[in-house]
PDB file of C-alpha atoms in Angstrom:
ATOM      1  CA  UNK A 290     153.970 -22.330 206.754  1.00 48.00           C
ATOM      2  CA  UNK A 291     150.684 -24.177 207.186  1.00 52.00           C
ATOM      3  CA  UNK A 292     149.301 -21.392 209.372  1.00 53.00           C
ATOM      4  CA  UNK A 293     150.070 -18.670 206.835  1.00 62.00           C
ATOM      5  CA  UNK A 294     146.807 -19.028 204.818  1.00 60.00           C
ATOM      6  CA  UNK A 295     144.824 -18.932 208.068  1.00 68.00           C
ATOM      7  CA  UNK A 296     146.641 -15.755 209.081  1.00 73.00           C
ATOM      8  CA  UNK A 297     145.809 -14.121 205.751  1.00 66.00           C
ATOM      9  CA  UNK A 298     142.165 -15.152 206.067  1.00 68.00           C
ATOM     10  CA  UNK A 299     142.050 -13.874 209.649  1.00 86.00           C
ATOM     11  CA  UNK A 300     143.552 -10.581 208.538  1.00 88.00           C
ATOM     12  CA  UNK A 301     141.011 -10.277 205.720  1.00 86.00           C
ATOM     13  CA  UNK A 302     138.175 -10.864 208.169  1.00 87.00           C
ATOM     14  CA  UNK A 303     139.547  -8.242 210.564  1.00 90.00           C
ATOM     15  CA  UNK A 304     139.845  -5.713 207.740  1.00 90.00           C
ATOM     16  CA  UNK A 305     136.298  -6.434 206.553  1.00 94.00           C
ATOM     17  CA  UNK A 306     134.927  -6.038 210.089  1.00 95.00           C
ATOM     18  CA  UNK A 307     136.817  -2.768 210.634  1.00 94.00           C
ATOM     19  CA  UNK A 308     135.609  -1.448 207.283  1.00 95.00           C
ATOM     20  CA  UNK A 309     132.011  -2.369 208.076  1.00 96.00           C
ATOM     21  CA  UNK A 310     132.192  -0.800 211.535  1.00 97.00           C
ATOM     22  CA  UNK A 311     133.843   2.344 210.161  1.00 97.00           C
ATOM     23  CA  UNK A 312     131.198   2.754 207.458  1.00 98.00           C
ATOM     24  CA  UNK A 313     128.380   2.248 209.950  1.00 98.00           C
ATOM     25  CA  UNK A 314     129.912   4.852 212.266  1.00 98.00           C
ATOM     26  CA  UNK A 315     130.162   7.427 209.484  1.00 98.00           C
ATOM     27  CA  UNK A 316     126.606   6.668 208.356  1.00 98.00           C
ATOM     28  CA  UNK A 317     125.291   7.011 211.920  1.00 98.00           C
ATOM     29  CA  UNK A 318     126.945  10.394 212.289  1.00 98.00           C
ATOM     30  CA  UNK A 319     125.798  11.700 208.900  1.00 98.00           C
ATOM     31  CA  UNK A 320     122.232  10.588 209.640  1.00 98.00           C
ATOM     32  CA  UNK A 321     122.449  12.441 212.969  1.00 98.00           C
ATOM     33  CA  UNK A 322     121.902   9.414 215.180  1.00 98.00           C
ATOM     34  CA  UNK A 323     121.888  10.121 218.943  1.00 97.00           C
ATOM     35  CA  UNK A 324     125.279  10.698 220.543  1.00 97.00           C
ATOM     36  CA  UNK A 325     124.820   7.669 222.789  1.00 97.00           C
ATOM     37  CA  UNK A 326     124.452   5.405 219.742  1.00 97.00           C
ATOM     38  CA  UNK A 327     127.631   6.813 218.214  1.00 98.00           C
ATOM     39  CA  UNK A 328     129.477   6.393 221.523  1.00 98.00           C
ATOM     40  CA  UNK A 329     128.289   2.776 221.714  1.00 98.00           C
ATOM     41  CA  UNK A 330     129.736   2.128 218.247  1.00 98.00           C
ATOM     42  CA  UNK A 331     133.061   3.666 219.276  1.00 98.00           C
ATOM     43  CA  UNK A 332     133.059   1.639 222.498  1.00 97.00           C
ATOM     44  CA  UNK A 333     132.380  -1.497 220.431  1.00 97.00           C
ATOM     45  CA  UNK A 334     135.554  -0.831 218.459  1.00 96.00           C
ATOM     46  CA  UNK A 335     134.494   1.221 215.437  1.00 97.00           C
ATOM     47  CA  UNK A 336     137.800   2.515 214.060  1.00 96.00           C
ATOM     48  CA  UNK A 337     138.202   6.277 214.262  1.00 95.00           C
ATOM     49  CA  UNK A 338     141.037   6.105 211.717  1.00 93.00           C
ATOM     50  CA  UNK A 339     138.756   4.669 209.023  1.00 94.00           C
ATOM     51  CA  UNK A 340     138.040   6.735 205.912  1.00 92.00           C
ATOM     52  CA  UNK A 341     135.529   5.810 203.232  1.00 93.00           C
ATOM     53  CA  UNK A 342     136.432   5.776 199.533  1.00 90.00           C
ATOM     54  CA  UNK A 343     135.982   9.549 199.372  1.00 88.00           C
ATOM     55  CA  UNK A 344     138.252  10.175 202.373  1.00 87.00           C
ATOM     56  CA  UNK A 345     135.483  10.927 204.862  1.00 91.00           C
ATOM     57  CA  UNK A 346     136.215   9.859 208.436  1.00 93.00           C
ATOM     58  CA  UNK A 347     133.944   9.882 211.476  1.00 96.00           C
ATOM     59  CA  UNK A 348     135.496  13.208 212.430  1.00 94.00           C
ATOM     60  CA  UNK A 349     134.805  14.659 208.972  1.00 92.00           C
ATOM     61  CA  UNK A 350     131.208  13.480 209.294  1.00 95.00           C
ATOM     62  CA  UNK A 351     130.820  15.119 212.715  1.00 95.00           C
ATOM     63  CA  UNK A 352     132.220  18.372 211.325  1.00 91.00           C
ATOM     64  CA  UNK A 353     129.894  18.192 208.282  1.00 92.00           C
ATOM     65  CA  UNK A 354     126.826  17.926 210.542  1.00 96.00           C
ATOM     66  CA  UNK A 355     128.230  20.682 212.770  1.00 93.00           C
ATOM     67  CA  UNK A 356     128.058  18.617 215.959  1.00 95.00           C
ATOM     68  CA  UNK A 357     130.680  20.263 218.166  1.00 93.00           C
ATOM     69  CA  UNK A 358     130.039  17.904 221.083  1.00 96.00           C
ATOM     70  CA  UNK A 359     130.628  14.905 218.843  1.00 97.00           C
ATOM     71  CA  UNK A 360     133.742  16.457 217.283  1.00 94.00           C
ATOM     72  CA  UNK A 361     135.210  16.984 220.760  1.00 94.00           C
ATOM     73  CA  UNK A 362     134.259  13.457 221.837  1.00 97.00           C
ATOM     74  CA  UNK A 363     135.867  11.866 218.772  1.00 97.00           C
ATOM     75  CA  UNK A 364     139.082  13.828 219.275  1.00 94.00           C
ATOM     76  CA  UNK A 365     139.130  12.816 222.959  1.00 96.00           C
ATOM     77  CA  UNK A 366     138.769   9.208 221.811  1.00 96.00           C
ATOM     78  CA  UNK A 367     141.755   9.501 219.481  1.00 94.00           C
ATOM     79  CA  UNK A 368     140.445  10.776 216.148  1.00 92.00           C
ATOM     80  CA  UNK A 369     143.119  12.813 214.375  1.00 84.00           C
ATOM     81  CA  UNK A 370     141.844  16.216 213.288  1.00 78.00           C
ATOM     82  CA  UNK A 371     144.551  16.790 210.678  1.00 77.00           C
ATOM     83  CA  UNK A 372     144.828  13.309 209.176  1.00 73.00           C
ATOM     84  CA  UNK A 373     145.676  13.264 205.488  1.00 69.00           C
ATOM     85  CA  UNK A 374     142.887  12.306 203.108  1.00 67.00           C
ATOM     86  CA  UNK A 375     142.131  12.458 199.405  1.00 68.00           C
ATOM     87  CA  UNK A 376     139.812  15.351 200.271  1.00 63.00           C
ATOM     88  CA  UNK A 377     141.136  18.870 199.744  1.00 66.00           C
ATOM     89  CA  UNK A 378     140.626  19.635 203.453  1.00 66.00           C
ATOM     90  CA  UNK A 379     141.135  17.901 206.784  1.00 65.00           C
ATOM     91  CA  UNK A 380     138.385  17.473 209.351  1.00 68.00           C
ATOM     92  CA  UNK A 381     139.925  20.416 211.188  1.00 66.00           C
ATOM     93  CA  UNK A 382     139.462  22.651 208.160  1.00 63.00           C
ATOM     94  CA  UNK A 383     135.852  21.564 207.770  1.00 66.00           C
ATOM     95  CA  UNK A 384     135.095  22.250 211.442  1.00 63.00           C
ATOM     96  CA  UNK A 385     136.637  25.686 211.110  1.00 60.00           C
ATOM     97  CA  UNK A 386     134.328  26.571 208.212  1.00 51.00           C
TER      98      UNK A 386
END
């Protein structure tokens, strides 16, 4: 039982780090940072499953900026094109538009 509070704290830290990395990845994509920078963030562990408070994922962001190469890369890396979100459309729908 003594290790339980440490486990909770460790989990909180992991969640905070994943959230921070996910937000930075989305921001990099929306600000049209070079592909190599985005790839470096993904390689460093930025979570492709992360969605911000509005439901935007890295894949949504790539579709919004109409970067087909980045969309393909993110899908190859494991991003899910039809993941459910609070948004009315999936990243796949946005890319199609």
